[in-house]
Amino acid sequence: MKLSRSAKTILGVITGLILLFIYLPLLLVVVNSFNADRTFGWPPRSFTLEWWGRAVASEGVRDALATSVQVAVISTIISLILGTLLALALQRYSFFGRDVINLLVILPIALPGIVTGIALNNLFTTVLGVPLSLWTVIVAHATFCMVTVFNNAIARLRRVNGSLEEASADLGAGVFTTFVLVTLPQLRSALLAGGLLAFALSFDEIIVTTFTIGAGQQTLPVWILSNLFRPNQAPVVNVVAVILIVVSIVPIWLAQRLSSDSVAGTGAPGIGRGKIKKAKVSSAP
Amino acid sequence: MSSNVPTISLRGLTKEFGETTAVDGIDLEIRQGEFFSMLGPSGSGKTTVLRLIAGFESPTSGTVELEGTDVTARAPFDRDVNTVFQDYALFPHMSLIDNVAYGLRVRGVPKRERRDRAAAALDRVQLGSFLGRRPSQLSGGQRQRVALARALVVEPRVLLLDEPLGALDLKLRQQMQVELKELQRSLGITFIFVTHDQEEALTMSDRIGVFNAGRLVQVGSAKEIYDRPNGEFVANFVGTSNIFPAAVGSSLYGRAEAFSVRPERLRLAHPGGAGRDGTTAIRGTVSALVYLGHATQVRVAISDGTTAVVLVHPAALAEEDVTPGREVAVEWRTSDVVWLPPTG
């Protein structure tokens, strides 16, 4: 379809305005983290590194950052293991209830965080009698982080030729050897992308976290929330927000690059049982 | 010693997928060192039989024996057979040498030895200088050869080939047919070759099994299958046949059964001058001519509504001056008639 020149211009302007609306506020936060004016007068009259220095020096910020990283890393690892196993089970085997399990696995990402939070809080404190701690946060995060790994892994498995695994078994490899030598290398970039998304999802999560975190513990988003309305902390809050933006955006950017690269890289011919197939001569990558 | 024990023995092999029966009670014995083709249209069950022999599927009932040992319950990695897949299934993340060495690697062959053996196997299929390449850098024919080398390097008793030439163009396919046959002869191992291409099966095989609707319809040498089809399905599927209905059979020979005569066994004759000893003639009208290059197909409409296809060589056609609408006689030797008893 060909667009007229004016239509292109109008669509371009609209797209630009929308993107501006999304990213200008973020830019504002970044600029204000260097704004020398404590009340953020606009435009900034001078710039300073004082807030960054104070943030780095603040024990609360450092602890919260360490906590956030710890929670995100561990829940990502759990998600990687469970998400991969689930994707393998649902894609490579057929069994009773497969479609139901597929739906139930994806559902947590659509559930409102507040519902997940309350439900898990009730489960931990009243039913299981487990004291709230970082581990309850990690488990809670894993319930929805798993979905991003699962989605990436299953999408890749659908594309990877199933006869590769049959060929491996045919040549004498057992189930585990086949997984390590054939399936996992095919999944590698998809798992990396899914893992990075899971990390980003966990790192900036707040709603479920507030319902499942132990007393006196803080992740970075929780720290922001509790310091937001303290006037003398406001400049430091901006700095922390910038850290959150960077740590969340970089993994997503990486994940997107990884998933687009891998499409060209695998070069697997189509799923194998079709009768008519053209001989395909792929060019060298 | 083991020459009397069949390499592969299938007994009452049946595979159902839900409601459909893909393979329906196959009994078959394949001998040591034989080039055996499974021929049939898509969905006739031939690939499923291959997958049952390889162990990728387990049968609903029946057994698979490999050199007299029941392997029905064994996993694919526990059977001394290897497969060349239709889409080759080369590991895209490995170089050619690693692909070919894979079977040796998972068997614990030392690194040095497996590299040497894999390199030798690639050499044998004329890819000795491509050791470090990835499968994606190869053409279809080259991938085909890698898949062959990878399956053969572990020295299986039986090589299973699932339409391995289907993705290649005609010239390459014919070349690979010759190479495959040579390879099989020099290695002396059993090849089981699945194809839907009857010409491929006829040129390469020691024996052919013709499949239809999950059943084995006929087993025999290429010549037996082509010259003596045991029913209408084989007569039609293997080569082209003129099938005359039972009514023609009873009026010509007094036998109320359908019969077939191959197009190249038919001759055109002048309507009055036919009727020598040992031949049968039938009158009709030329309806169309189809030029094939090496010969011309002449279609003759017989009075009862059937059309006989006669294959005429260019030299013969020039003399006859055959044109559509002309009255001719179609003649054949009575010994070329193949009776097709109705199948129950």
XYZ file of C-alpha atoms in Angstrom:
629
model
C 0.000 0.000 0.000
C 1.315 3.412 -0.906
C 0.671 6.397 1.304
C 0.354 9.929 0.024
C 2.949 12.475 1.076
C 0.584 14.355 3.351
C -0.663 11.158 5.008
C 2.936 10.182 5.714
C 3.633 13.599 7.227
C 0.536 13.517 9.427
C 1.236 9.979 10.645
C 4.857 10.914 11.295
C 3.858 13.932 13.371
C 1.324 11.905 15.400
C 3.890 9.182 16.058
C 6.431 11.802 17.097
C 3.970 13.469 19.490
C 3.040 10.173 21.141
C 6.671 9.155 21.623
C 7.448 12.640 22.943
C 4.585 12.320 25.427
C 5.970 8.995 26.648
C 9.627 9.888 26.889
C 9.623 13.602 27.794
C 8.588 12.919 31.425
C 11.363 10.355 31.735
C 13.835 12.856 30.332
C 12.545 15.363 32.863
C 13.378 12.978 35.695
C 16.875 12.449 34.309
C 17.490 16.216 33.945
C 16.102 16.929 37.411
C 18.466 14.444 38.968
C 21.170 16.963 38.020
C 19.078 20.082 38.718
C 20.787 22.281 41.303
C 17.459 23.783 42.377
C 16.031 21.755 45.256
C 12.430 22.589 44.202
C 13.147 21.717 40.582
C 12.539 25.162 39.113
C 12.173 24.951 35.375
C 14.232 25.574 33.316
C 17.151 24.504 35.512
C 19.491 27.391 36.249
C 22.482 25.270 37.128
C 23.477 21.597 37.369
C 25.024 19.610 40.170
C 26.212 16.093 40.995
C 25.295 16.572 44.633
C 22.136 14.410 44.502
C 24.008 11.583 42.831
C 26.692 11.838 45.504
C 24.079 11.761 48.246
C 22.303 8.796 46.667
C 25.549 6.856 46.437
C 26.376 7.723 50.030
C 22.921 6.778 51.308
C 22.912 3.419 53.018
C 19.165 3.066 52.444
C 19.567 3.437 48.688
C 22.528 1.059 48.527
C 20.693 -1.583 50.573
C 17.535 -1.240 48.489
C 19.513 -1.556 45.265
C 21.282 -4.668 46.515
C 17.954 -6.146 47.622
C 16.334 -5.422 44.266
C 19.203 -7.025 42.365
C 19.148 -10.060 44.636
C 15.383 -10.536 44.260
C 15.485 -10.035 40.502
C 18.432 -12.388 39.949
C 17.030 -15.245 42.025
C 13.494 -14.997 40.673
C 14.951 -14.871 37.138
C 16.902 -18.085 37.773
C 13.785 -19.811 39.121
C 11.815 -18.525 36.112
C 14.437 -19.795 33.676
C 14.370 -23.317 35.073
C 10.598 -23.632 35.471
C 9.734 -21.721 32.275
C 12.033 -23.874 30.135
C 10.773 -27.138 31.604
C 7.163 -26.059 31.151
C 7.736 -24.995 27.545
C 9.408 -28.326 26.778
C 6.601 -30.289 28.369
C 3.842 -28.356 26.630
C 5.496 -28.183 23.218
C 7.142 -31.597 22.898
C 4.685 -33.894 24.661
C 0.958 -34.263 24.535
C -0.947 -35.228 27.650
C -4.298 -34.803 29.314
C -4.951 -31.181 30.370
C -2.168 -29.673 28.287
C -4.200 -26.721 26.982
C -5.527 -25.918 30.451
C -2.012 -25.873 31.896
C -0.873 -23.666 29.040
C -3.563 -21.104 29.929
C -2.977 -21.338 33.679
C 0.737 -20.674 33.201
C 0.207 -17.535 31.136
C -2.604 -16.118 33.269
C -0.506 -14.635 36.160
C 0.935 -11.953 33.883
C -2.588 -10.692 33.152
C -3.790 -10.777 36.777
C -3.852 -7.375 38.507
C -0.809 -7.079 40.758
C -2.978 -6.122 43.688
C -4.940 -9.366 43.423
C -1.781 -11.465 43.167
C -0.334 -9.510 46.096
C -3.304 -9.971 48.402
C -3.717 -13.615 47.459
C -0.077 -14.480 48.058
C -0.002 -12.435 51.266
C -2.962 -14.457 52.586
C -1.386 -17.717 51.504
C 1.960 -16.991 53.114
C 0.767 -15.477 56.391
C -2.469 -17.312 57.188
C -2.365 -20.650 55.359
C 1.304 -21.576 55.223
C 2.375 -19.575 58.259
C 5.571 -18.449 56.540
C 7.010 -15.135 57.787
C 7.241 -12.554 54.997
C 10.798 -12.068 53.812
C 12.776 -11.558 50.625
C 12.087 -15.195 49.764
C 8.347 -14.623 49.720
C 8.970 -11.696 47.346
C 11.162 -13.902 45.148
C 8.535 -16.633 44.934
C 5.834 -14.056 44.209
C 7.886 -12.480 41.417
C 8.697 -15.858 39.931
C 4.983 -16.587 39.401
C 4.757 -13.926 36.708
C 8.407 -13.663 35.591
C 8.193 -17.317 34.578
C 5.691 -16.328 31.904
C 8.176 -14.250 29.896
C 10.695 -17.101 29.859
C 7.973 -19.600 29.018
C 6.635 -17.472 26.147
C 10.074 -16.966 24.623
C 11.047 -20.602 25.006
C 7.826 -22.026 23.577
C 7.879 -19.630 20.618
C 11.401 -20.800 19.806
C 10.559 -24.467 20.287
C 7.708 -24.107 17.805
C 10.172 -22.848 15.209
C 12.960 -25.297 15.952
C 12.648 -28.387 13.885
C 11.499 -31.290 16.060
C 13.380 -33.749 13.907
C 16.668 -32.339 15.277
C 15.866 -34.041 18.564
C 14.832 -37.208 16.766
C 18.085 -37.141 14.808
C 20.008 -36.837 18.051
C 18.182 -39.805 19.594
C 18.629 -41.724 16.359
C 22.391 -41.206 16.543
C 22.492 -42.690 20.012
C 22.013 -39.776 22.433
C 19.825 -40.228 25.505
C 17.169 -37.717 26.548
C 19.470 -35.622 28.745
C 22.351 -35.561 26.251
C 19.941 -34.486 23.521
C 18.685 -31.642 25.709
C 22.184 -30.381 26.509
C 23.761 -30.780 23.068
C 20.845 -30.025 20.745
C 17.798 -28.432 22.396
C 19.547 -25.998 24.741
C 21.826 -24.462 22.067
C 18.722 -23.826 19.962
C 17.008 -22.168 22.923
C 19.974 -20.150 24.180
C 19.168 -16.717 22.780
C 15.443 -17.117 23.491
C 16.205 -17.973 27.121
C 18.573 -15.033 27.422
C 15.894 -12.695 26.058
C 13.222 -14.205 28.315
C 15.550 -14.017 31.311
C 16.368 -10.349 30.699
C 12.679 -9.511 30.452
C 12.010 -11.435 33.647
C 14.813 -9.514 35.368
C 13.396 -6.163 34.243
C 9.890 -7.185 35.301
C 11.034 -8.167 38.779
C 13.431 -5.255 39.254
C 10.806 -2.502 39.018
C 7.823 -4.392 40.459
C 6.138 -2.676 43.415
C 2.549 -3.777 44.004
C 3.076 -7.494 44.629
C 6.311 -6.625 46.436
C 4.627 -4.419 49.039
C 2.234 -7.238 49.937
C 4.864 -9.935 50.241
C 7.945 -8.210 51.636
C 9.065 -8.603 55.237
C 9.056 -5.752 57.758
C 12.044 -3.391 57.461
C 13.101 -4.652 54.030
C 13.009 -2.507 50.928
C 13.484 -2.997 47.221
C 14.337 0.066 45.179
C 10.740 0.829 44.102
C 9.552 0.390 47.698
C 12.274 2.777 48.852
C 11.049 5.390 46.343
C 7.463 5.020 47.502
C 8.347 5.461 51.151
C 10.631 8.472 50.485
C 8.499 10.177 47.862
C 6.766 12.573 50.226
C 9.748 13.512 52.345
C 10.687 16.947 50.972
C 14.403 16.747 51.682
C 14.652 13.315 49.988
C 12.984 14.478 46.751
C 16.232 15.097 44.788
C 17.593 11.692 45.772
C 14.315 10.068 44.703
C 14.941 11.439 41.229
C 18.361 9.839 41.155
C 16.958 6.482 42.237
C 14.276 6.778 39.591
C 16.969 7.280 36.939
C 18.741 4.151 38.158
C 15.462 2.231 37.872
C 14.885 3.533 34.348
C 18.338 2.472 33.184
C 18.295 -0.950 34.838
C 14.839 -1.666 33.370
C 15.379 -0.357 29.854
C 18.785 -1.876 29.116
C 17.692 -5.526 29.560
C 14.613 -4.948 27.400
C 16.665 -3.332 24.680
C 19.127 -6.257 24.825
C 16.305 -8.802 24.834
C 14.803 -7.242 21.723
C 18.135 -7.304 19.899
C 18.675 -10.927 20.867
C 15.291 -12.130 19.690
C 15.614 -10.408 16.319
C 19.171 -11.677 15.724
C 18.312 -15.246 16.450
C 15.651 -15.425 13.740
C 18.283 -15.102 11.062
C 20.841 -17.155 12.932
C 19.245 -20.558 13.362
C 18.578 -21.183 9.689
C 16.442 -24.201 10.486
C 14.317 -25.311 7.570
C 10.559 -25.512 8.105
C 8.922 -28.115 10.280
C 9.631 -31.373 8.638
C 6.731 -33.417 7.391
C 5.553 -31.431 4.345
C 5.660 -33.324 1.099
C 6.571 -30.554 -1.281
C 9.566 -28.535 -0.356
C 11.799 -26.304 -2.349
C 15.489 -26.869 -2.112
C 16.635 -23.837 -0.228
C 20.104 -22.526 -0.657
C 20.741 -20.176 2.215
C 23.378 -17.578 1.787
C 26.192 -17.441 4.276
C 25.315 -15.382 7.339
C 25.465 -67.579 9.616
C 22.956 -64.820 10.100
C 22.047 -64.738 6.435
C 18.873 -66.707 7.075
C 17.647 -64.320 9.749
C 15.953 -61.327 8.133
C 17.537 -57.986 9.032
C 14.149 -56.455 9.660
C 11.053 -58.392 10.437
C 7.690 -56.711 10.961
C 4.817 -58.773 12.328
C 1.243 -57.531 12.404
C 2.517 -53.973 12.748
C -0.360 -51.567 13.410
C -0.319 -47.883 14.355
C -3.398 -45.861 15.169
C -3.412 -42.091 15.670
C -6.657 -41.477 17.517
C -9.388 -42.597 15.138
C -7.216 -43.068 12.062
C -5.273 -46.217 11.356
C -2.040 -45.111 9.714
C -0.498 -48.571 9.497
C -2.778 -51.573 9.314
C -1.288 -54.974 10.082
C 1.965 -54.975 8.103
C 3.905 -58.256 7.806
C 7.242 -57.846 6.070
C 10.721 -59.301 6.063
C 13.694 -57.397 4.680
C 16.884 -59.282 3.927
C 20.485 -58.468 4.806
C 22.095 -56.100 2.289
C 18.883 -55.416 0.442
C 17.849 -52.089 -1.115
C 14.181 -52.095 -0.200
C 11.840 -49.276 -1.219
C 8.560 -48.446 0.396
C 6.472 -46.856 -2.318
C 3.077 -45.283 -1.950
C 1.087 -42.050 -2.169
C 1.177 -39.495 0.693
C -0.664 -40.781 3.703
C -0.302 -44.432 2.730
C 1.601 -45.209 5.925
C 5.075 -45.749 4.511
C 6.750 -42.998 6.543
C 4.985 -44.198 9.692
C 6.390 -47.701 9.121
C 9.849 -46.160 8.816
C 9.350 -44.217 12.050
C 8.179 -47.384 13.772
C 11.364 -49.165 12.668
C 13.499 -46.221 13.850
C 11.647 -46.121 17.173
C 10.221 -42.579 16.938
C 6.737 -44.033 17.267
C 5.637 -47.100 19.153
C 3.139 -49.419 17.489
C -0.416 -49.874 18.726
C 0.150 -53.581 18.195
C 2.618 -55.853 16.451
C 6.382 -56.181 16.701
C 9.570 -54.925 15.087
C 12.489 -57.362 15.029
C 16.042 -56.410 14.190
C 18.147 -59.442 13.257
C 15.848 -61.721 15.162
C 15.725 -59.586 18.325
C 12.475 -57.935 19.316
C 13.237 -54.177 19.594
C 9.626 -52.958 19.729
C 10.015 -51.536 23.235
C 13.462 -50.014 22.716
C 14.145 -46.293 22.400
C 15.630 -44.922 19.136
C 19.086 -44.520 20.718
C 19.027 -48.207 21.605
C 18.505 -49.525 18.062
C 21.178 -50.287 15.537
C 19.427 -48.375 12.751
C 19.996 -44.819 11.572
C 17.849 -42.392 9.676
C 18.377 -39.844 6.928
C 15.560 -37.390 7.455
C 13.450 -35.834 4.761
C 14.572 -32.344 5.821
C 18.052 -33.673 6.748
C 17.740 -32.426 10.375
C 21.334 -31.234 10.485
C 22.240 -29.459 13.726
C 22.359 -25.787 12.681
C 24.649 -24.753 15.551
C 27.389 -27.241 14.668
C 29.979 -27.355 11.904
C 29.839 -30.195 9.396
C 32.527 -32.182 11.156
C 30.734 -31.816 14.502
C 27.465 -32.851 12.879
C 29.008 -35.987 11.442
C 30.997 -36.764 14.605
C 27.874 -36.412 16.778
C 26.948 -40.095 16.833
C 30.515 -41.013 17.789
C 30.659 -38.281 20.426
C 27.564 -39.483 22.282
C 28.976 -43.029 22.147
C 32.109 -41.836 23.941
C 34.572 -42.289 21.079
C 37.764 -40.295 21.865
C 37.975 -36.874 20.275
C 40.848 -37.651 17.944
C 39.384 -40.824 16.580
C 35.953 -39.352 16.018
C 37.409 -36.388 14.147
C 39.339 -38.710 11.873
C 36.376 -40.957 11.218
C 34.014 -38.017 10.628
C 36.512 -36.401 8.261
C 36.837 -39.676 6.363
C 33.043 -39.985 6.141
C 32.761 -36.432 4.769
C 35.536 -37.226 2.332
C 33.573 -40.197 1.053
C 30.647 -37.915 0.168
C 32.979 -35.362 -1.507
C 32.696 -32.770 1.240
C 36.174 -33.296 2.685
C 37.136 -29.653 2.227
C 34.050 -28.239 3.968
C 34.703 -29.542 7.501
C 34.331 -26.200 9.278
C 31.239 -24.939 7.460
C 27.787 -24.641 8.942
C 24.811 -26.473 7.390
C 23.245 -23.115 6.447
C 26.186 -22.453 4.110
C 25.450 -25.533 2.010
C 23.163 -26.263 -0.915
C 20.389 -28.841 -0.670
C 22.428 -31.564 -2.328
C 25.383 -30.942 -0.032
C 23.173 -31.085 3.068
C 21.823 -34.347 1.803
C 25.348 -35.753 1.643
C 26.166 -34.534 5.163
C 23.047 -36.228 6.507
C 24.139 -39.418 4.781
C 27.666 -39.213 6.188
C 26.325 -38.500 9.670
C 24.081 -41.557 9.629
C 26.697 -43.868 8.104
C 29.654 -42.940 10.304
C 28.218 -44.947 13.213
C 28.060 -48.043 10.971
C 24.420 -49.012 11.424
C 22.983 -52.382 10.374
C 20.182 -50.650 8.542
C 19.925 -47.194 7.021
C 16.446 -45.694 6.856
C 15.925 -42.969 4.263
C 12.745 -40.880 4.424
C 12.198 -39.352 0.975
C 15.746 -38.017 1.075
C 15.741 -36.799 -2.503
C 12.365 -35.078 -2.391
C 13.786 -31.566 -1.985
C 16.323 -31.794 -4.795
C 15.862 -30.739 -8.397
C 15.578 -33.377 -11.107
C 19.194 -33.465 -12.318
C 20.619 -33.606 -8.810
C 18.046 -36.214 -7.835
C 19.077 -38.512 -10.670
C 22.738 -38.063 -9.773
C 22.056 -38.817 -6.097
C 20.044 -41.911 -7.054
C 23.125 -43.343 -8.731
C 25.401 -42.332 -5.857
C 23.102 -43.810 -3.243
C 22.845 -47.103 -5.073
C 26.645 -47.253 -5.465
C 27.132 -46.458 -1.802
C 24.704 -49.154 -0.738
C 26.405 -51.731 -2.924
C 29.887 -50.893 -1.651
C 28.862 -50.832 2.038
C 26.663 -53.899 1.793
C 24.231 -52.663 4.457
C 20.466 -52.758 4.253
C 18.785 -49.607 2.924
C 15.106 -48.963 3.486
C 14.065 -46.140 1.220
C 10.728 -44.358 1.482
C 9.504 -42.589 -1.636
C 6.344 -41.608 -3.459
C 8.226 -41.445 -6.754
C 7.660 -44.723 -8.607
C 10.462 -44.093 -11.075
C 12.933 -43.629 -8.227
C 11.768 -46.875 -6.621
C 11.970 -48.796 -9.899
C 15.507 -47.673 -10.756
C 17.116 -48.143 -7.329
C 15.496 -51.043 -5.537
C 16.165 -54.750 -5.211
C 12.610 -55.096 -3.969
C 9.689 -52.719 -3.636
C 6.777 -52.750 -1.223
C 3.766 -50.824 -2.514
C 1.666 -49.194 0.221
C -1.901 -48.010 0.078
C -4.159 -46.877 2.935
C -1.878 -48.312 5.620
C -1.588 -51.734 3.982
C 1.152 -53.416 2.026
C -0.488 -54.127 -1.331
C 2.317 -55.903 -3.166
C 5.949 -56.820 -2.535
C 8.306 -57.824 -5.314
C 11.198 -56.890 -7.574
C 10.873 -53.807 -9.750
C 10.135 -56.013 -12.756
C 7.479 -58.030 -10.925
C 5.790 -54.884 -9.653
C 5.829 -53.224 -13.060
C 5.042 -56.200 -15.285
C 2.737 -58.151 -12.998
C 0.799 -55.706 -10.811
C -1.556 -57.693 -8.584
C -4.418 -55.242 -8.753
C -5.752 -51.998 -10.098
C -4.015 -49.869 -7.452
C -0.495 -51.055 -8.264
C -1.176 -51.021 -12.014
C -2.222 -47.383 -11.762
C 0.295 -46.165 -9.205
C 3.415 -47.743 -10.659
C 3.799 -46.370 -14.160
C 0.770 -45.642 -16.302
C -1.622 -48.375 -17.299
C -4.542 -48.868 -19.599
C -7.224 -50.448 -17.475
C -10.010 -52.121 -19.415
C -13.202 -52.865 -17.482
C -14.603 -56.366 -16.902
C -17.124 -55.893 -19.758
C -14.278 -55.602 -22.301
C -12.592 -58.589 -20.700
C -15.630 -60.782 -21.154
C -16.318 -59.684 -24.761
C -12.679 -60.198 -25.859
C -11.604 -63.169 -23.773
C -14.766 -64.458 -22.130
C -13.374 -63.625 -18.694
C -15.353 -61.074 -16.651
C -12.412 -59.333 -15.005
C -10.682 -56.021 -15.533
C -7.271 -56.188 -17.157
C -4.437 -53.827 -17.885
C -1.893 -53.399 -20.677
C 1.028 -50.963 -20.436
C 0.923 -48.095 -23.001
C 4.279 -49.145 -24.476
C 2.847 -52.634 -25.106
C 0.066 -51.256 -27.315
C 0.471 -50.685 -31.053
C -1.600 -48.797 -33.584
C -2.799 -50.774 -36.609
C -4.992 -50.199 -39.647
C -8.630 -50.883 -38.798
C -9.001 -53.731 -41.309
C -5.627 -55.396 -41.192
C -5.452 -56.481 -37.587
C -5.998 -59.892 -36.036
C -2.803 -61.914 -36.260
C -2.253 -64.952 -34.080
C -1.528 -64.298 -30.437
C -2.699 -60.692 -30.607
C -5.874 -58.913 -29.692
C -7.180 -55.830 -31.472
C -9.900 -53.380 -30.618
C -11.238 -50.517 -32.748
C -11.490 -46.901 -31.769
C -11.081 -43.269 -32.765
C -7.990 -41.143 -32.136
C -9.052 -38.404 -29.695
C -5.787 -36.593 -28.929
C -2.031 -36.623 -29.355
C 0.349 -35.603 -26.565
C 3.932 -34.919 -27.607
C 6.412 -36.123 -24.950
C 9.690 -35.599 -26.793
C 10.992 -39.150 -26.728
C 7.601 -40.490 -27.804
C 4.053 -39.424 -28.503
C 1.027 -40.458 -26.483
C -1.904 -41.274 -28.712
C -5.247 -41.356 -26.947
C -7.790 -43.626 -28.581
C -11.465 -43.589 -27.584
C -12.867 -47.129 -27.558
C -16.546 -47.675 -28.350
C -17.485 -48.541 -24.754
C -16.226 -45.175 -23.469
C -12.782 -46.095 -22.112
C -9.707 -44.381 -23.486
C -6.634 -46.378 -24.421
C -3.279 -44.610 -24.245
C -0.747 -45.825 -26.786
C 2.900 -44.837 -26.564
C 4.259 -44.451 -30.086
C 7.892 -43.789 -30.958
C 8.543 -40.828 -33.252
C 9.785 -43.002 -36.126
C 6.695 -45.198 -36.008
C 4.315 -42.242 -35.848
C 5.555 -40.604 -39.063
C 4.467 -43.573 -41.156
C 1.075 -43.917 -39.560
C -0.084 -40.353 -40.190
C -2.261 -40.387 -37.130
C -4.599 -37.421 -36.640
C -7.477 -36.864 -34.210
C -10.761 -38.212 -35.498
C -9.199 -41.024 -37.458
C -10.388 -44.617 -37.117
C -7.661 -46.962 -35.909
C -7.218 -50.356 -34.317
C -5.286 -50.784 -31.071
C -3.412 -54.039 -30.933
C -1.482 -55.952 -28.265
C 0.009 -59.343 -27.664
C -2.344 -61.462 -25.613
C 0.576 -62.423 -23.346
C 0.971 -58.761 -22.308
C -2.422 -58.772 -20.642
C -2.332 -58.509 -16.843
C -5.566 -59.616 -15.214
C -6.645 -57.517 -12.262
C -8.772 -59.569 -9.922
C -11.131 -57.387 -7.905
C -9.787 -56.776 -4.404
C -12.077 -57.688 -1.564
